[in-house]
Coordinates of C-alpha atoms in Angstrom, one line a residue:
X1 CA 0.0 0.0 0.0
X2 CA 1.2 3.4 -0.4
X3 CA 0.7 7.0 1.3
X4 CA 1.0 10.0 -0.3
X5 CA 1.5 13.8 0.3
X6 CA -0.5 16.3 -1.8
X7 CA 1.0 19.5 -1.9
X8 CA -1.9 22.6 -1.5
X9 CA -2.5 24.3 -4.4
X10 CA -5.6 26.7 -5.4
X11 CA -8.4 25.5 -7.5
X12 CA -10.6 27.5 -10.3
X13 CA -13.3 25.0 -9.3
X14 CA -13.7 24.9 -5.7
X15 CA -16.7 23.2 -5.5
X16 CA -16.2 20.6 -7.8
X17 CA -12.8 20.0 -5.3
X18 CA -14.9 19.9 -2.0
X19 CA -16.9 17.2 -3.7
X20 CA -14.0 14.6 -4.8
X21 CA -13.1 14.4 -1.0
X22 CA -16.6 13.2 0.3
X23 CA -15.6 9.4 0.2
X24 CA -12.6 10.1 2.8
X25 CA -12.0 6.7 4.3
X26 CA -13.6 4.3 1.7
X27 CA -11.0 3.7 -0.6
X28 CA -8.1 5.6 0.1
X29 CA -4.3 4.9 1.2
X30 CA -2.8 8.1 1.1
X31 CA -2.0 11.7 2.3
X32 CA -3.4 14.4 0.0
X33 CA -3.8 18.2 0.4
X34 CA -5.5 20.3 -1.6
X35 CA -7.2 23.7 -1.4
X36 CA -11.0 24.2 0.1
X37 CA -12.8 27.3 -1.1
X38 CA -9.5 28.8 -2.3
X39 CA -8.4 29.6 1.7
X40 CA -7.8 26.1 3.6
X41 CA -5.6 23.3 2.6
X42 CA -6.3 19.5 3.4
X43 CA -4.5 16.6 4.3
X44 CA -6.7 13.0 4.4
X45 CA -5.3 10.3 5.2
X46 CA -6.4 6.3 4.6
X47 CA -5.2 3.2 5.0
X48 CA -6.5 1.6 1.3
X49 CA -6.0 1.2 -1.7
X50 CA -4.7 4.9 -3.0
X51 CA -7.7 5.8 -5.3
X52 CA -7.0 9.5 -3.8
X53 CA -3.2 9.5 -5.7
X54 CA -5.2 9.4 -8.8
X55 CA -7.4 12.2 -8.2
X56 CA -4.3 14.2 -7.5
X57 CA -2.8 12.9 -10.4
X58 CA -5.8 14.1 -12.5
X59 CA -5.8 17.7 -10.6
X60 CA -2.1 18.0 -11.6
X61 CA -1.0 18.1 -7.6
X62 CA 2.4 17.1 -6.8
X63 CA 2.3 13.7 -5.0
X64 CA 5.2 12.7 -2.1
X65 CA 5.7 9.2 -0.8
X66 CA 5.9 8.9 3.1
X67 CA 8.2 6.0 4.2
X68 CA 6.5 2.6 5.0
X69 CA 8.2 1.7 8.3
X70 CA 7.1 2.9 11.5
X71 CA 10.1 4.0 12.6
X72 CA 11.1 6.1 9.5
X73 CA 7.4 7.3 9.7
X74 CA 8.8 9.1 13.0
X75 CA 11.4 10.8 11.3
X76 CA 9.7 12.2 8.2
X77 CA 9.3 15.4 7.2
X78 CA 6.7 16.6 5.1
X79 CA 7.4 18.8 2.0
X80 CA 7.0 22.6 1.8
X81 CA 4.9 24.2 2.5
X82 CA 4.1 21.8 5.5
X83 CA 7.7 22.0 6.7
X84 CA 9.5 23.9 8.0
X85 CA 7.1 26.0 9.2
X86 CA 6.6 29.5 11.6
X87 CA 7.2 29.6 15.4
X88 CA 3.1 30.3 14.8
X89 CA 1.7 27.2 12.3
X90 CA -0.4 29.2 9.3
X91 CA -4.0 29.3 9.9
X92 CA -4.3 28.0 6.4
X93 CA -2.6 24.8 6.7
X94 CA -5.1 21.7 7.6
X95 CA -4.1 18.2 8.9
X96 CA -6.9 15.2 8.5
X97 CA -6.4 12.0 9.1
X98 CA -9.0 9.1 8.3
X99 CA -8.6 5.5 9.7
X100 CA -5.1 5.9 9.2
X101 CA -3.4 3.1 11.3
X102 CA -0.9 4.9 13.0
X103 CA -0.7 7.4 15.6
X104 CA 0.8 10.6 14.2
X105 CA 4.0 11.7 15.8
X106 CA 4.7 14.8 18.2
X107 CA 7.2 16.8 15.5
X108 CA 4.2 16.3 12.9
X109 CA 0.9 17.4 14.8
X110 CA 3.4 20.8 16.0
X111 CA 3.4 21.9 12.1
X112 CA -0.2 22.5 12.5
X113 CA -2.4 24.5 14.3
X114 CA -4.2 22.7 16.8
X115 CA -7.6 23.7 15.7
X116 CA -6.4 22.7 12.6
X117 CA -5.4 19.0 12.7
X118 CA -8.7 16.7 12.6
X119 CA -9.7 13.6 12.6
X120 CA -12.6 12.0 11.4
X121 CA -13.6 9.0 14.1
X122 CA -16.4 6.3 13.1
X123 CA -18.1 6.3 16.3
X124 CA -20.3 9.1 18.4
X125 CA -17.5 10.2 20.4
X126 CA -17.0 9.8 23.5
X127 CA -18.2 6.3 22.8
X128 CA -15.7 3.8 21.5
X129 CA -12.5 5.3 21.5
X130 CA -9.7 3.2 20.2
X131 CA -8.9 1.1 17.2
X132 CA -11.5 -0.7 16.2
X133 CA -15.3 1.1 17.0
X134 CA -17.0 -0.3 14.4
X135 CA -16.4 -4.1 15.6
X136 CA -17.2 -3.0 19.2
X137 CA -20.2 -1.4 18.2
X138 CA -21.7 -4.2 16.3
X139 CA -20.3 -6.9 19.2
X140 CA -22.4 -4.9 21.7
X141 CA -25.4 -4.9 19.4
X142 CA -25.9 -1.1 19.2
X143 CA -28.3 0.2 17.3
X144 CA -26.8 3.3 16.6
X145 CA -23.3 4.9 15.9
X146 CA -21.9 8.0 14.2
X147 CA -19.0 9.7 12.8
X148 CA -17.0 12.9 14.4
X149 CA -14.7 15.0 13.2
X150 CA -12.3 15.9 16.4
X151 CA -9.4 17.4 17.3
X152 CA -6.3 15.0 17.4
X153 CA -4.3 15.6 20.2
X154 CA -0.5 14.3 21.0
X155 CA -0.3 10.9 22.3
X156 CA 0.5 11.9 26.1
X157 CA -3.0 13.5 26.2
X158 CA -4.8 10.7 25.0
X159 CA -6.3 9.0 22.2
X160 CA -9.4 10.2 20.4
X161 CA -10.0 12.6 23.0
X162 CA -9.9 15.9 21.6
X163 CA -12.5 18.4 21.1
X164 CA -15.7 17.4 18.7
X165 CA -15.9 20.1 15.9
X166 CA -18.8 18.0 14.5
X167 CA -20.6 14.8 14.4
X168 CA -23.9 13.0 12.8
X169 CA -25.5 9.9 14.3
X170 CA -25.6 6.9 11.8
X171 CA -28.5 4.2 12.4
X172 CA -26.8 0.5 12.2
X173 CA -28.9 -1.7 9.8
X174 CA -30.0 -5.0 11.0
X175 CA -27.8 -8.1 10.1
X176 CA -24.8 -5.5 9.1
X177 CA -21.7 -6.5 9.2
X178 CA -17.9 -4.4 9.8
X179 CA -17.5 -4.3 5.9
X180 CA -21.3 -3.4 5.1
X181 CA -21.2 -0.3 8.3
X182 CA -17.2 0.8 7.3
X183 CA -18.9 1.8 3.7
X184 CA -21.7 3.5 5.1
X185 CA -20.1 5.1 7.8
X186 CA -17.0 6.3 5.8
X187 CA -19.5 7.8 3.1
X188 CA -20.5 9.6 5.8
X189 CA -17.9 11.0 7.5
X190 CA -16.3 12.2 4.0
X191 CA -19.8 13.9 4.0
X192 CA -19.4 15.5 7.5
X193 CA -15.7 16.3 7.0
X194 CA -16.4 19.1 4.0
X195 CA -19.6 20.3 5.8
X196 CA -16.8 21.2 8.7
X197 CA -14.5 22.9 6.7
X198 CA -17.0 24.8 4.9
X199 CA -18.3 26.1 8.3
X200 CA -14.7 26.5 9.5
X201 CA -14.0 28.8 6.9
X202 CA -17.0 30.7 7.2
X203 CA -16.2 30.7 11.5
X204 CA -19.6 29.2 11.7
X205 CA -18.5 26.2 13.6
X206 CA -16.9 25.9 17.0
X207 CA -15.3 22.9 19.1
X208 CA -17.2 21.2 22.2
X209 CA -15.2 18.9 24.5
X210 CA -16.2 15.3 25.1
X211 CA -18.1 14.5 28.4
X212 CA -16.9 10.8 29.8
X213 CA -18.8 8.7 32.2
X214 CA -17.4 5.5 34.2
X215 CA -19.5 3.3 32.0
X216 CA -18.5 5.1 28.7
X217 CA -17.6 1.8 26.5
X218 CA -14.1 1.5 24.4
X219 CA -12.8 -0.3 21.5
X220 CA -9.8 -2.0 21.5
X221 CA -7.9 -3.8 19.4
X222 CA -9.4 -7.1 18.1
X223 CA -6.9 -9.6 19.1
X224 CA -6.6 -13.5 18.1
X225 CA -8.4 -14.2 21.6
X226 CA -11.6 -12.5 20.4
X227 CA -12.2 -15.6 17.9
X228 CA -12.4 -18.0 19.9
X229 CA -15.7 -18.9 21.0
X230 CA -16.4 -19.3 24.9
X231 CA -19.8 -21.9 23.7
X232 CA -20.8 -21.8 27.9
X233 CA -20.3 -17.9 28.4
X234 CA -21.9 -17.1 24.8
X235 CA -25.0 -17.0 23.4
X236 CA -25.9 -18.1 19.8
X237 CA -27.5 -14.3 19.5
X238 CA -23.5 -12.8 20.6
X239 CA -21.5 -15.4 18.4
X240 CA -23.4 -14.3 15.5
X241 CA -22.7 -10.6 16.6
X242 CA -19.2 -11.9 16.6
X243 CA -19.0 -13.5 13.2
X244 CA -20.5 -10.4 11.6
X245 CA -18.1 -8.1 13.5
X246 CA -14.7 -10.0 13.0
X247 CA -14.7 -12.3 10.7
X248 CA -13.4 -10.5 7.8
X249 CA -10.1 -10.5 9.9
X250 CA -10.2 -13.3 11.7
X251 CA -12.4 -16.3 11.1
X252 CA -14.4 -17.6 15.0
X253 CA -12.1 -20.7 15.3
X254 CA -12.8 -23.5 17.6
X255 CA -11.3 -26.9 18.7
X256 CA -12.8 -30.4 19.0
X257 CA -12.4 -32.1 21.7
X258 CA -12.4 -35.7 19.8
X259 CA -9.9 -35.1 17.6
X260 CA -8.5 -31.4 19.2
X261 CA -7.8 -30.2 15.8
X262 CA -9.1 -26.5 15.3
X263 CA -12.4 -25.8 13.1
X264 CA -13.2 -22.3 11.5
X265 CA -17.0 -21.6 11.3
X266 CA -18.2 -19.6 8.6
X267 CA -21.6 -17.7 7.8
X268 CA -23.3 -18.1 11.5
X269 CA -26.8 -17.7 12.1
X270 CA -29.5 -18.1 15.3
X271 CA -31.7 -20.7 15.3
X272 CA -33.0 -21.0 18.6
X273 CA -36.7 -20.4 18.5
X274 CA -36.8 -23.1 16.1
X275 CA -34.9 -25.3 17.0
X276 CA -36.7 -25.1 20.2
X277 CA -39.6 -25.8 19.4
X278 CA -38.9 -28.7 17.0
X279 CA -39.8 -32.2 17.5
X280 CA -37.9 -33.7 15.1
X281 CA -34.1 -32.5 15.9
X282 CA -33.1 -32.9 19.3
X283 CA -29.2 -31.1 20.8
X284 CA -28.8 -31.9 24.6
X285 CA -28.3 -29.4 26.2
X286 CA -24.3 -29.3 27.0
X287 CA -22.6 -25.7 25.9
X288 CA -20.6 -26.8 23.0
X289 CA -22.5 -29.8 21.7
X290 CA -23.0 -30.1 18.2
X291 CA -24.6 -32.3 15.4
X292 CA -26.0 -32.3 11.9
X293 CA -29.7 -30.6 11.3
X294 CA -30.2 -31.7 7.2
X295 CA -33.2 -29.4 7.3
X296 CA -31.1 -26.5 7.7
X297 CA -28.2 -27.5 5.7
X298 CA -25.7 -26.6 8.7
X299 CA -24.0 -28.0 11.6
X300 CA -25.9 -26.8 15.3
X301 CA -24.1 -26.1 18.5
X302 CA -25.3 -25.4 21.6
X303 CA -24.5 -22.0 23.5
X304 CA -25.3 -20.6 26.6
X305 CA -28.7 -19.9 28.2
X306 CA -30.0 -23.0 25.4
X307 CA -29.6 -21.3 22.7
X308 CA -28.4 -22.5 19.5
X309 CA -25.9 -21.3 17.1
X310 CA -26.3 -22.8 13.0
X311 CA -23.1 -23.1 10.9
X312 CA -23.3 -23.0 7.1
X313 CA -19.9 -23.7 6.4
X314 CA -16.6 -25.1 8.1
X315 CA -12.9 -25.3 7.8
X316 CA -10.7 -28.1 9.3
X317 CA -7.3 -27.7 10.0
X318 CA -5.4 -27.8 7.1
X319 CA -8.6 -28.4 5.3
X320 CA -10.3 -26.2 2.7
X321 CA -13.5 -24.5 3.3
X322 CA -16.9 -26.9 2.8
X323 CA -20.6 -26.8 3.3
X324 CA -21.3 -28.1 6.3
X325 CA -22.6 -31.3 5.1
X326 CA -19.7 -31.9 3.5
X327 CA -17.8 -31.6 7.1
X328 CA -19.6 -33.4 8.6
X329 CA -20.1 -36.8 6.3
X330 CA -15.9 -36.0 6.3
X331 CA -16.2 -36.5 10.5
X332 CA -14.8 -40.0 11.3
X333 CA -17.3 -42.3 13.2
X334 CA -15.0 -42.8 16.3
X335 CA -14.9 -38.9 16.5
X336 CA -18.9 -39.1 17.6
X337 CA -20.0 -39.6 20.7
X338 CA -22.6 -42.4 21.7
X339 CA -25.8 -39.4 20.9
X340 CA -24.3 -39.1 17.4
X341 CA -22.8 -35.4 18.4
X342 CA -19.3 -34.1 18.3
X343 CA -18.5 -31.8 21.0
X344 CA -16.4 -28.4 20.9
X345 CA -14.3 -26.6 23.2

């Protein structure tokens, strides 16, 4: 992936500028600048595929590569007229940053104004600071979320906790999942980021400061540990939560006890109330329990509080993906207990 530097330079067509920046943080892996109503330049920054280079290519803007490594990152120092710069930054020089990955350097935020480096923050601040707010926010089964546009602040003073120049609540469709909510959310908070600088330069906008409360919820990072399913502590409900919330990154990944080789499960779905109330397909009731339902083409395991979780498809160690008939016909015999079940852990 690359990031790029966009030197500012003035536009004829203003307008038509403003617009080409309202997918910030859809499909971008760069740094650009480039002027807003003729006054304010703009830096965006995204971790993607660099779909922003071309539009500077296209608007004739010079284009700088920033070094890949972390540690070079540190040391880098952007072109003119970013750097060097006044005791007193220009009021006219803007920072953004957009799901960029990384957290920006000392050296670097001190070019700029601090009213004048933002960041634009998939979540309704002060809710789900950190990393990763859109998996948080569809693991907790929120039904709403947001995007802000804030003040970044040096590291010492905390992440994601500067001031809130604006911010628009986003309603989370049922059944969505992070890639579904990361599209709608970064469409926008492209949309939100230009209606800020439009009212920054016409000094129709001022900065709030985020309230916190003891029970304020976070996002960290999603780690390995997250993907493993805990089938006693877990409902069916949360798993699928899980799946829809991770699983482009890391696939829910679980061991069988029989044979204590790891199993992926892929395209999750609750079928509790059904299964419940079937007469034909019985699951004791043991957390982790799972067998074959051919009326619903997938493999059923029991989670906590009864419910039950429905696999489509599953992976084997060192296996490739397969419907979960497939799997299971593929289970040897001794591998099945005396009920005709296999059992996770």
């Amino acid at each position: 992936m690359q990031k790029v530097l966009k030197a500012t330079q003035r536009r004829d067509k203003d307008d038509s500028n403003i617009s080409r920046y309202r997918r910030l943080g859809t499909d971008m892996d760069c740094y650009a600048s480039g002027s807003v109503g003729g006054k304010a330049s703009v830096r965006t920054v995204h971790l993607r595929t660099a779909h922003l280079k071309l539009i500077g290519e296209n608007l004739d803007l010079p284009v700088h590569t920033i070094p890949h490594e972390k540690g070079d990152f540190k040391q880098w120092k952007p072109p003119s007229p970013f750097y060097p710069t006044p005791s007193i930054p220009p009021s006219n020089h803007l920072l953004v940053t957009a799901s960029f990955g990384r957290i920006l350097p000392r050296s670097l935020l001190q070019l700029f104004h601090p009213s004048r480096r933002l960041n634009v923050h998939p979540s309704l601040l002060p809710k789900y600071r950190g990393p990763a707010p859109i998996q948080h926010a569809i693991l907790n089964g929120e039904k709403e979320t947001g995007v802000c546009v804030i003040e970044m602040l040096e590291r010492a003073k905390g992440i994601d906790t500067g001031d809130i120049w604006g911010l628009k609540s986003v309603p989370i469709p049922e059944n969505s999942t992070f890639l579904t909510l990361r599209e709608k959310l970064a469409r926008e908070g492209g949309d939100l980021l230009v209606s800020v600088l439009r009212d920054m330069l016409s000094k129709t906008v001022a900065s709030i400061p985020q309230i916190v409360s003891p029970n304020t919820p976070t996002a960290p990072l999603v780690t390995a540990s997250l993907c493993r399913p805990e089938f006693d502590k877990q409902t069916a409900c949360e798993l699928v939560r899980l799946d829809r919330a991770i699983s482009h990154q890391k696939p829910i990944t679980t061991l069988m006890f029989q044979s204590d080789r790891s199993v992926q499960l892929h395209k999750l779905f609750d079928v509790t109330p059904s299964i419940d109330s079937s007469e034909d397909f019985k699951l004791p009731e043991t957390p982790g329990v799972a067998r074959y339902d051919p009326s619903k083409k997938a493999v059923l395991v029991r989670c906590a509080n009864g419910s039950v979780l429905g696999v489509s498809n599953l992976k084997s160690q060192d296996r490739k993906l397969v419907p979960a008939k497939e799997w299971w016909n593929g289970i040897p015999k001794e591998w099945k207990e005396m009920d005709g079940c296999v059992h996770f852990v």
